[in-house]
Structures are given as C-alpha cells and as structure tokens.
Coordinates of C-alpha atoms in Angstrom, one line a residue:
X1 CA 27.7 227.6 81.2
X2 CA 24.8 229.1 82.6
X3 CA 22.3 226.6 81.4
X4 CA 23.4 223.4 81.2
X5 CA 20.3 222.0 79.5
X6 CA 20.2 222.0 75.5
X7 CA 17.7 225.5 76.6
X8 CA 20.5 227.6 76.9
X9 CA 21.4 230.8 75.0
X10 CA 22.8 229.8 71.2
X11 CA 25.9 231.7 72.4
X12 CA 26.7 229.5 75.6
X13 CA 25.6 226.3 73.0
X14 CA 28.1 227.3 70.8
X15 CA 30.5 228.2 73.3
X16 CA 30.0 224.8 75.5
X17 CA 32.5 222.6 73.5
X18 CA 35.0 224.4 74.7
X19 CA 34.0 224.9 78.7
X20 CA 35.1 221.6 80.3
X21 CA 38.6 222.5 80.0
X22 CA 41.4 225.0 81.8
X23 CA 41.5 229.1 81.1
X24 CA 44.4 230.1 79.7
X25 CA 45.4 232.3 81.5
X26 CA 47.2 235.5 90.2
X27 CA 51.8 238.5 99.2
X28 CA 49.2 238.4 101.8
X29 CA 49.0 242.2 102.1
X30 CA 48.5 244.9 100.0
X31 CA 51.4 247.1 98.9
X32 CA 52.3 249.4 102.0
X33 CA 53.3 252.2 99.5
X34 CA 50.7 254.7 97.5
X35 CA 49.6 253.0 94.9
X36 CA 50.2 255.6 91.8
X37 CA 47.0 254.1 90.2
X38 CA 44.3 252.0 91.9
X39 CA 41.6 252.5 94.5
X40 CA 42.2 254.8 97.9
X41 CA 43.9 252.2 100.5
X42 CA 41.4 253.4 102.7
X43 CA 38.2 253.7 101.4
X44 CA 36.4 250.7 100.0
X45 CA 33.6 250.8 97.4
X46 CA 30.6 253.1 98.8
X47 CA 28.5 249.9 98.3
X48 CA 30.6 247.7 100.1
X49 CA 30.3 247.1 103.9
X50 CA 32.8 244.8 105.2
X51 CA 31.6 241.1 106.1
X52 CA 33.0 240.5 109.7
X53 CA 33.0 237.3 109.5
X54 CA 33.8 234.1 107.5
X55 CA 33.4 233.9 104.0
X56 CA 31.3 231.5 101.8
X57 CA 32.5 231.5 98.7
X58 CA 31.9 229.4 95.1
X59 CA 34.1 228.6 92.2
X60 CA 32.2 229.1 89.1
X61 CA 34.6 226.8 86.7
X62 CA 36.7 224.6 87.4
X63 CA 39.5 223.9 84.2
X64 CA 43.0 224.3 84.5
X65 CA 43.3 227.6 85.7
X66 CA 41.3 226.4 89.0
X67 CA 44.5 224.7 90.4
X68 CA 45.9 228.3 90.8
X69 CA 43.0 230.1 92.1
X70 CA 42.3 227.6 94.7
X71 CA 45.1 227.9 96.7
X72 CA 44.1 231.1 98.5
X73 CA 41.4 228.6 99.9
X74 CA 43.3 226.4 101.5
X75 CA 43.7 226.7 105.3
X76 CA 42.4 230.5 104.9
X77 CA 40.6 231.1 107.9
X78 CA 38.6 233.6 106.0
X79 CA 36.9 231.6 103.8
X80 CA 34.4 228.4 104.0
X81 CA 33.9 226.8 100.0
X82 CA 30.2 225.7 100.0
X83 CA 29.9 225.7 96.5
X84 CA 31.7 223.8 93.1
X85 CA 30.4 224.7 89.6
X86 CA 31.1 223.2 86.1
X87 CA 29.0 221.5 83.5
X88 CA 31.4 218.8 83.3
X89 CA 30.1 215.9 85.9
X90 CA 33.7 214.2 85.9
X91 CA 35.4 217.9 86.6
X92 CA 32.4 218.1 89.6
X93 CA 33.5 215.0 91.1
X94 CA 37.2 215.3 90.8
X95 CA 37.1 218.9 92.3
X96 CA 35.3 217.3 94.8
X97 CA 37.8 216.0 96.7
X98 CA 39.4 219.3 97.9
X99 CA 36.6 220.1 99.5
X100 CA 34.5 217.3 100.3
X101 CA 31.5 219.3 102.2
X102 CA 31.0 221.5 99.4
X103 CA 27.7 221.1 96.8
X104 CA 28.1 220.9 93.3
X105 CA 26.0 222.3 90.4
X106 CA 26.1 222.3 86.8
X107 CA 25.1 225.7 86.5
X108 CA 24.8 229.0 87.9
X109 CA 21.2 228.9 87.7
X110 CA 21.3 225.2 89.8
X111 CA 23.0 227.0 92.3
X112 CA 20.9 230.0 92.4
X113 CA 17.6 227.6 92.6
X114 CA 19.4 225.7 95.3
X115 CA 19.1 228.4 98.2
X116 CA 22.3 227.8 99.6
X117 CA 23.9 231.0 100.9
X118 CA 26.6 232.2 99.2
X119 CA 28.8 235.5 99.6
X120 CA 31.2 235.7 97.3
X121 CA 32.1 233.5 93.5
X122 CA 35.1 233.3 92.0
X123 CA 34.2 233.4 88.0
X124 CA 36.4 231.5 85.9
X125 CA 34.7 231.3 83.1
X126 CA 35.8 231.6 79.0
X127 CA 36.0 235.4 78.4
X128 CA 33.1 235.3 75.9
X129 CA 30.9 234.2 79.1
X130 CA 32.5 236.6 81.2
X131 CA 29.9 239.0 80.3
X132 CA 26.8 236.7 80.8
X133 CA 28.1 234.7 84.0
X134 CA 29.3 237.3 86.2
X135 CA 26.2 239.4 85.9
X136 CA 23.9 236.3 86.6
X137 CA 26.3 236.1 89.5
X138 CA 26.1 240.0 90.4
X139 CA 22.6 239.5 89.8
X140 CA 21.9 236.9 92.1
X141 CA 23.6 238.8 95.2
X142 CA 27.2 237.6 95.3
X143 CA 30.2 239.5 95.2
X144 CA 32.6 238.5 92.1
X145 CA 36.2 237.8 92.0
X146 CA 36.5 237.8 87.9
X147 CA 39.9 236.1 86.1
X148 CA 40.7 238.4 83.6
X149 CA 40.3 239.9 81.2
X150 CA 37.7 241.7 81.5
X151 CA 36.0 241.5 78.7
X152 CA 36.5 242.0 74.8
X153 CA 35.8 245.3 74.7
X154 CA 34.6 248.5 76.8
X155 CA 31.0 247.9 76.0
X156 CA 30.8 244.7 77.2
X157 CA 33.4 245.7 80.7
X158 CA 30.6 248.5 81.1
X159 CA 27.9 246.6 81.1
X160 CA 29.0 244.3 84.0
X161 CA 29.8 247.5 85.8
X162 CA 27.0 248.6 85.5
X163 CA 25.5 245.4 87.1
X164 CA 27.9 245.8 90.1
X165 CA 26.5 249.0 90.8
X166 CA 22.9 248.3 90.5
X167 CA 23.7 245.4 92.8
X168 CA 25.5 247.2 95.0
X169 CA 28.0 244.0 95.4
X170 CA 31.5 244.1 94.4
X171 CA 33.5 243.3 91.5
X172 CA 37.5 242.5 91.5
X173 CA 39.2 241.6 88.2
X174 CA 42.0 239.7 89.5
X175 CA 45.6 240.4 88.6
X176 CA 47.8 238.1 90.1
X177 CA 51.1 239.7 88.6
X178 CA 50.8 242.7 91.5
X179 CA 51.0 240.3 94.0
X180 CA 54.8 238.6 92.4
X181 CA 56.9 239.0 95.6
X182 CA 59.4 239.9 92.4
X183 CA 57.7 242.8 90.7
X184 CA 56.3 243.8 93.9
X185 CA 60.0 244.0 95.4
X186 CA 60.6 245.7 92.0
X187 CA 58.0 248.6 92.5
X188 CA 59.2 249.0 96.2
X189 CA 62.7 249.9 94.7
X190 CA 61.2 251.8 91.6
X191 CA 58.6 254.0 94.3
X192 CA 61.9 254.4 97.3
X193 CA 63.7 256.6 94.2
X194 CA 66.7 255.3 94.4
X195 CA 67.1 254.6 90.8
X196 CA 66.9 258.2 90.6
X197 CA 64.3 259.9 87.9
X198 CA 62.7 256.7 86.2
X199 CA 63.7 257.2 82.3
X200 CA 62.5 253.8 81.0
X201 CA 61.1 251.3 81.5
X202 CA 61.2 247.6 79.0
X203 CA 59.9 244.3 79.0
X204 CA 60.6 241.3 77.1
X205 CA 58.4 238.4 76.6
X206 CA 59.4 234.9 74.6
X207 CA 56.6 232.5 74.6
X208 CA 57.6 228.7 73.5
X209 CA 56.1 226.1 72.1
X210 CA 57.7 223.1 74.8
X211 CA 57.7 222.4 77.9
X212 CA 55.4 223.7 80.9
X213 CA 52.5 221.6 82.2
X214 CA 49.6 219.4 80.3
X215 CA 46.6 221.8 78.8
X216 CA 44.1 220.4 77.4
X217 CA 43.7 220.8 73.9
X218 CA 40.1 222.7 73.6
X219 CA 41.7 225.4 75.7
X220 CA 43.4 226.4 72.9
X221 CA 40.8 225.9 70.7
X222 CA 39.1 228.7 72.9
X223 CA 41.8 231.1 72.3
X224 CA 42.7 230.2 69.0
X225 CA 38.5 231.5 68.7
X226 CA 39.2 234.3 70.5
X227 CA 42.2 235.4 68.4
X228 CA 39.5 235.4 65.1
X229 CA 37.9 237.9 67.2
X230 CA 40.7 239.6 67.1
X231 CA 41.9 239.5 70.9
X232 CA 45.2 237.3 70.4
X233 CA 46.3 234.8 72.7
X234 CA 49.1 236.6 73.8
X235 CA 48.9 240.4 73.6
X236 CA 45.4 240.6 74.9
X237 CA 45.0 237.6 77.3
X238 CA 48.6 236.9 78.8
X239 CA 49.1 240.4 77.6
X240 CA 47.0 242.2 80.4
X241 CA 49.3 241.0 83.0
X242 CA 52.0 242.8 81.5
X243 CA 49.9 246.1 80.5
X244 CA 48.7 245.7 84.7
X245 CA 52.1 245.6 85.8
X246 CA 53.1 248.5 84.0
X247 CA 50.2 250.7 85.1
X248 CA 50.4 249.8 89.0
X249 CA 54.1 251.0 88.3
X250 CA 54.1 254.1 86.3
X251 CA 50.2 255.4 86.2
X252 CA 48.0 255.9 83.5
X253 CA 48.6 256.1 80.2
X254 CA 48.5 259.2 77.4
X255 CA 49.2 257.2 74.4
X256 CA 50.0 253.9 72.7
X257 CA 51.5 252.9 69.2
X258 CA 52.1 248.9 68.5
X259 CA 53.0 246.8 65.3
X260 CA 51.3 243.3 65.7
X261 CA 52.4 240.6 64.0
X262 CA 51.5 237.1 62.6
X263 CA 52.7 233.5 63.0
X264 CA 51.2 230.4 61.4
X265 CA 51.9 227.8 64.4
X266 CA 49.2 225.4 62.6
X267 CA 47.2 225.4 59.7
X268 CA 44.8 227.9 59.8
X269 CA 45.8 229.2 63.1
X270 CA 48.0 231.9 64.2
X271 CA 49.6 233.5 67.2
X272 CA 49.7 237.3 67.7
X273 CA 53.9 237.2 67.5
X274 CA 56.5 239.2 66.4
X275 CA 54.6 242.4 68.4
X276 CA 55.8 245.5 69.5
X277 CA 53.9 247.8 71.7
X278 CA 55.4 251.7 73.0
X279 CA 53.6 253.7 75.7
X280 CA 53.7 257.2 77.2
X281 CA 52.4 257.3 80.6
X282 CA 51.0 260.9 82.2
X283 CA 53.7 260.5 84.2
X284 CA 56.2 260.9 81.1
X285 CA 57.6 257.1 81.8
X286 CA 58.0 255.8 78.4
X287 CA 57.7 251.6 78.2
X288 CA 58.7 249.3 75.5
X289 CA 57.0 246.0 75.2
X290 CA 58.6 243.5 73.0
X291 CA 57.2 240.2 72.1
X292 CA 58.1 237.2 70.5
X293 CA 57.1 233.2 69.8
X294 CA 60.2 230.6 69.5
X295 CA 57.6 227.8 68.9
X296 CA 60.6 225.8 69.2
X297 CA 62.2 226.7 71.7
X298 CA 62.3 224.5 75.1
X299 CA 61.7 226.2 78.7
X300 CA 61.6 224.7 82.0
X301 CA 58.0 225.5 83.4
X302 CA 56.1 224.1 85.9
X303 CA 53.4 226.3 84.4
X304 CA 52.9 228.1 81.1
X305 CA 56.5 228.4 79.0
X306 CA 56.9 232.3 78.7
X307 CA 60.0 233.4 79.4
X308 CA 59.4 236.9 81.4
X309 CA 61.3 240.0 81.6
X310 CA 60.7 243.3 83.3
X311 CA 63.8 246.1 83.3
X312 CA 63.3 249.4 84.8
X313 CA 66.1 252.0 84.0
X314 CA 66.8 255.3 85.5
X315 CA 69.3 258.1 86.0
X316 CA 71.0 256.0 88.9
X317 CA 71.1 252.8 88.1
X318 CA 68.6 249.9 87.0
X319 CA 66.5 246.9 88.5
X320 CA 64.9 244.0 86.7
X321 CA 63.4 241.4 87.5
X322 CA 64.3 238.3 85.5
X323 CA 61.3 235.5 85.1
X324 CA 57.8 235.0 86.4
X325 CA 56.1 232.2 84.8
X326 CA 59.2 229.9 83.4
X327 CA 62.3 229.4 84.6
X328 CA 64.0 230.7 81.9
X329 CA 67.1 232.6 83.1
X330 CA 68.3 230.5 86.5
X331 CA 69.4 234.1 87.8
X332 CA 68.3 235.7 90.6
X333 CA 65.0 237.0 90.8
X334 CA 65.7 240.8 91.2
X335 CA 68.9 242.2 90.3
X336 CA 69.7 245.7 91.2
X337 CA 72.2 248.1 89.6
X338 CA 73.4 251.0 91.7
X339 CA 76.5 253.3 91.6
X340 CA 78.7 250.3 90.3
X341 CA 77.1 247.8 92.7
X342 CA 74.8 244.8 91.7
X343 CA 73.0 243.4 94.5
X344 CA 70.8 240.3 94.1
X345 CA 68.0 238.9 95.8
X346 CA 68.3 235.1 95.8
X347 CA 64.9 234.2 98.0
X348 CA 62.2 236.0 96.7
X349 CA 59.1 233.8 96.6
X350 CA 59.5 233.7 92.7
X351 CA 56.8 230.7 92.4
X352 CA 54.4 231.8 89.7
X353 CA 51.9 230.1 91.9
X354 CA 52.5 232.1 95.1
X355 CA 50.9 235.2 93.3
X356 CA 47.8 233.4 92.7
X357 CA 47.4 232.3 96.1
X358 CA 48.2 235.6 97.6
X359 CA 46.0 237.8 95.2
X360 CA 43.0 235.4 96.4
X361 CA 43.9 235.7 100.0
X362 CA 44.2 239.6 100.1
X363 CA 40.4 239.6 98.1
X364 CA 39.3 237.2 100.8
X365 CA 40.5 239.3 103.5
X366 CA 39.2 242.4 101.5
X367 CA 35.8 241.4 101.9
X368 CA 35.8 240.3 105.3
X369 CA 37.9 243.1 106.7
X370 CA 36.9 246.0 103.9
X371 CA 40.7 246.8 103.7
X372 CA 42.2 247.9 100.0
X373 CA 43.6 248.9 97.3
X374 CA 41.0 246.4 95.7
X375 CA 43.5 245.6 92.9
X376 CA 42.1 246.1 90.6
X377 CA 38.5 247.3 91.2
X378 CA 36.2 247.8 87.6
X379 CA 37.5 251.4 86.7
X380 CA 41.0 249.9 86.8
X381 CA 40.2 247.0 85.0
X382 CA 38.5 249.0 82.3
X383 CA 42.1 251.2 82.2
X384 CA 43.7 248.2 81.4
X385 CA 41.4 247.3 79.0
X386 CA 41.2 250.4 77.3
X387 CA 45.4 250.2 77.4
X388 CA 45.2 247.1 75.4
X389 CA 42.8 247.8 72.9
X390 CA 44.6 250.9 72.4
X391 CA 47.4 248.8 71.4
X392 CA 45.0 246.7 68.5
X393 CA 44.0 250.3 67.3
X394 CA 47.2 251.6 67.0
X395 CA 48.2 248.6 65.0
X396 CA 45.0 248.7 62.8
X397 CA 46.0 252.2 61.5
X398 CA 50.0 251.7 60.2
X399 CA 51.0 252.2 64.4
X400 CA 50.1 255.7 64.7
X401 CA 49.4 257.2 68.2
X402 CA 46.5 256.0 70.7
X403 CA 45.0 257.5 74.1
X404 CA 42.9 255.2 75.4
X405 CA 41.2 257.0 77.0
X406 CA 39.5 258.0 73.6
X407 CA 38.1 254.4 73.4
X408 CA 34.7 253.5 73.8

C-alpha cells in the first residue's frame, strides 16, 4: 500500500491483491462517568497539545469499511478532508465525489512527497500493513486514527508505539462499540449500581452466512489469510469489539481460558466457530463469551449478519442489550430487569452506523479540543490485544488458565 510501484516491499506485493477491497471489520461525547479502564478524562497524552483549530485530515484506504468511518466527516465543523488514498485508481475517483476538493494519491509516500499539510490520517489499512502504514504515517508527522486491531501480536502493537512516542504524535485505535448509544446506555446502568453487586456478565454472538450488505470477495480472501496466521475472522477481528466492550465495562483482566473451534465453510477454508472464551476480571467480574456460525442461517442486516448479544446480571436484577450489528431480535434495544419490573428502551440510536460516526467525531474533537478518554489510546489497545491472544493461548494448551498480562 505504501508503494504503489512494482518497488515496493515483497510483503506489501504480496499483500496488494487483496488491498482494493473493504476491511472487514465504530455519541458525540465521551462517557460522563469514570471510565474503570482507559486514559484520565482530563489529561491528554504528554505529547499532545491540542490543535485549536480545524482539522486536516486523510483517509489512508478506502474499501468497504470507509463508508462507516467517513461519516464523522460529514458536516463536522472540526474537520477539513484534503487528502484520499488508495492504490486503486477507480476506488480514487469514486471516493472522489464526497469530497470533491480533496487530492488523491496512490500511496502514502505520494502523499508525503506532495507537501500538502496534513494533521491527522485515518489508517484503514489490511492488519498485516497496519504495522508498516501507520508508522510511515507516524513517521511523516500526522497523528493516526488506526481501525483495529491493532496488530497481530504485541511485538508488532509495540513497535508502532514506539513510533508514536518518538514522534511525539498520537495514536487512537478506534473502537466504535464504546460509542453504541446501546452498550453505552448499558454501562450507565451497570456503573449507577442499580443492578446491585455485578455477578456476571455473558455475551452471545451468532454469525450467518446470508444476508447483510455486498463485500467484495478478496476481503475475505484477506481474512481467510489472516485466519492461516492464526488470527480467525471472528474471535480476533470482530472479536476485539466484544473483548473492548467488556474491558471499558468491568476493567482489566487476571485471566482467560477458551476452547476454539473449527468450521469448514469452503474447501480449504475455515471459520474460528463453535468458540468459547471465560474471563476473570481484577475486579472479580466473571464473563462468558459464547460463539457460534449458522452459515445458514438468514439475518436482516444492513451491515455485517452477526446477531449480537450482551447480558449483564447482578444481585438486583439484569440488563442486556439485545443486537448491534444485525437486526436479529426486533426487541427493544435495552431491556432492564429490576425488582419485578422490565423497563425497555424503544429509541436508542441502535444504528450500527451511528457508533462509527460518533467514535470519529469525538477523535476529531479530541484533537482539536485535547479533551478525553482517548478510547482507546495504545496502552489500551495493547490490553485488548494481549486479552485476545490470551484467549488463542489458552486454547493452544487444552484451555488452561491465561493472564495476559504474561504475554509478550
């Protein structure tokens, strides 16, 4: 992606087939409560001194994915889009049209060459160029916005830390789950203790095989690649959103155990389902993760068809929220359970979308005002990172006990 020439790295060549296409792959404000886990609300990176003024920004791919993350852009007053990257000509052009006084490049290094001041870049890039990209970005002065995940593994997330700090710039890895008007209504009920003590905490995930919106096929391609490396489709990539959610929630984590499983969807190529992942957090909050495929199985999406389930139990009563991406269960939103009451909340902004454009919007506003939680900053990101390859260890040794914290 880098080097759009037949120069480039043997990595990026062999990786190139599969750029022109989408990532697989997030409310205005940040949370008003404490955050159990995540950056002081008050105090930005030591590095980082607000802008004060508009932002110019670049998108650094442009697949699928890209119709989501744009729409923090839109009729932000924060933010000016100067810049459109993608190797893909025809992807330049048609991008083109949302902001027609923006210049496009093939490359980062085009960019870079071209002089044109830039602020900030929103990477979304393949994850095995998440490494390469975002420090050419960091490298070149610009402050990252990176889809997630971070990386493959923690030597890789450190090494574009690293980077940040050397550049003194910042670097987000987005989570657009934390900004769900949902799961965000969910931790404000969780956090006000009226559930009582918290004594568990569940989520259920089916992902199908019909329905949802057109992806083009070399996007899974990529992930079906990245699953031979052993980073499956859906526990690690659509997985982190759920690992996230259940961090901003409950806090860190002491240890993980997980089972996960195998099925052939095609030949030669599997999908990280049945899986089942338990946690400990330090808090003493136990989670239960339970994922499945119904390959079959139809679900009305106007996105991706996983039908999405969080359920947060305590000595009170219960809340859970019942969908995200599909629209699986036509229920309310957020149901809570409370001294023989259920009371449901019926206009929740429960468009996946909306989370997307609001976790853009509050990093936009981040950098020009310098006001947090980051969500998530690197050290976060690399929690959530540890979290889920906690989860792959476990499973690689009969599902025996994991702190991540260990891993390295």
């Amino acid at each position: 992606f880098r080097r759009a020439s037949a120069q480039g790295s043997g990595a990026l060549r062999e990786a190139a087939p599969a750029i022109g296409a989408a990532l697989v792959d997030g409310s205005r404000e940040a949370s008003p409560r404490p955050l159990l886990f995540g950056m002081d609300a008050a105090t930005p990176a030591p590095s980082f001194t607000p802008l004060r003024r508009t932002v110019r920004a670049a998108f650094i791919g442009l697949g699928r994915i890209y119709d989501l993350n744009k729409l923090a852009y839109v009729d932000n007053d924060d933010v000016e889009v100067v810049a459109l990257v993608d190797p893909s000509g025809e992807r330049r052009e048609q991008r083109r049209g949302d902001w027609p006084n923006a210049q496009t490049f093939a490359s980062i290094e085009e960019l870079a060459a071209s002089d044109l001041d830039v602020d900030a870049v929103e990477v979304l890039l393949p994850i095995v160029l998440h490494e390469e990209g975002t420090i050419a970005c960091l490298e070149n002065g610009w402050h990252v916005n990176l889809q997630k995940p971070f990386a493959n593994d923690v030597a890789s997330a450190q090494r574009i830390t690293d980077s940040a700090r050397r550049a003194s710039r910042q670097l987000r890895v987005m989570e657009n789950y934390l900004f769900y008007e949902p799961l965000r209504k969910l931790k404000e009920v969780v956090d006000s203790g009226d559930l009582g003590a918290i004594t568990s905490y569940h989520l259920k995930m089916v992902a199908s095989g019909r329905g949802g919106w057109e992806v083009p096929g070399d996007t899974y391609e990529r992930q079906f690649a990245q699953s031979e490396l052993g980073r499956g489709i859906l526990l690690f990539d659509d997985g982190w959103h759920k690992l996230s959610t259940a961090m901003w929630l409950f806090g860190p984590v002491r240890e993980v155990r997980a089972w996960v499983g195998s099925t052939q969807v095609l030949p030669d190529v599997e999908v990280d389902a049945p899986t089942s992942v338990v946690w400990e957090h330090e808090s003493g909050v136990r989670g239960v993760w339970d994922l499945s495929l119904a390959i079959d199985m139809h679900l009305r999406s106007d996105y991706y068809t996983n039908d999405e389930r969080w359920e947060v139990t305590g000595r009170r009563g219960f809340a859970r929220v019942n969908r995200c991406t599909g629209r699986g269960i036509q229920q309310p939103s957020l149901e809570v359970y409370l001294d023989g009451e259920m009371r449901s909340w019926h206009a929740l902004d429960d468009d996946w979308a909306s989370s997307f454009r609001d976790s853009g919007r509050h990093w936009l506003s981040w950098l020009r005002h310098g006001e947090g939680p980051l969500l998530w900053g690197p050290e976060e990101a690399m929690d959530v990172l540890r979290f889920a390859l906690g989860a792959y260890e476990s499973s690689a040794h009969g599902g025996v006990g994991i702190s991540p914290k260990t891993l390295t």
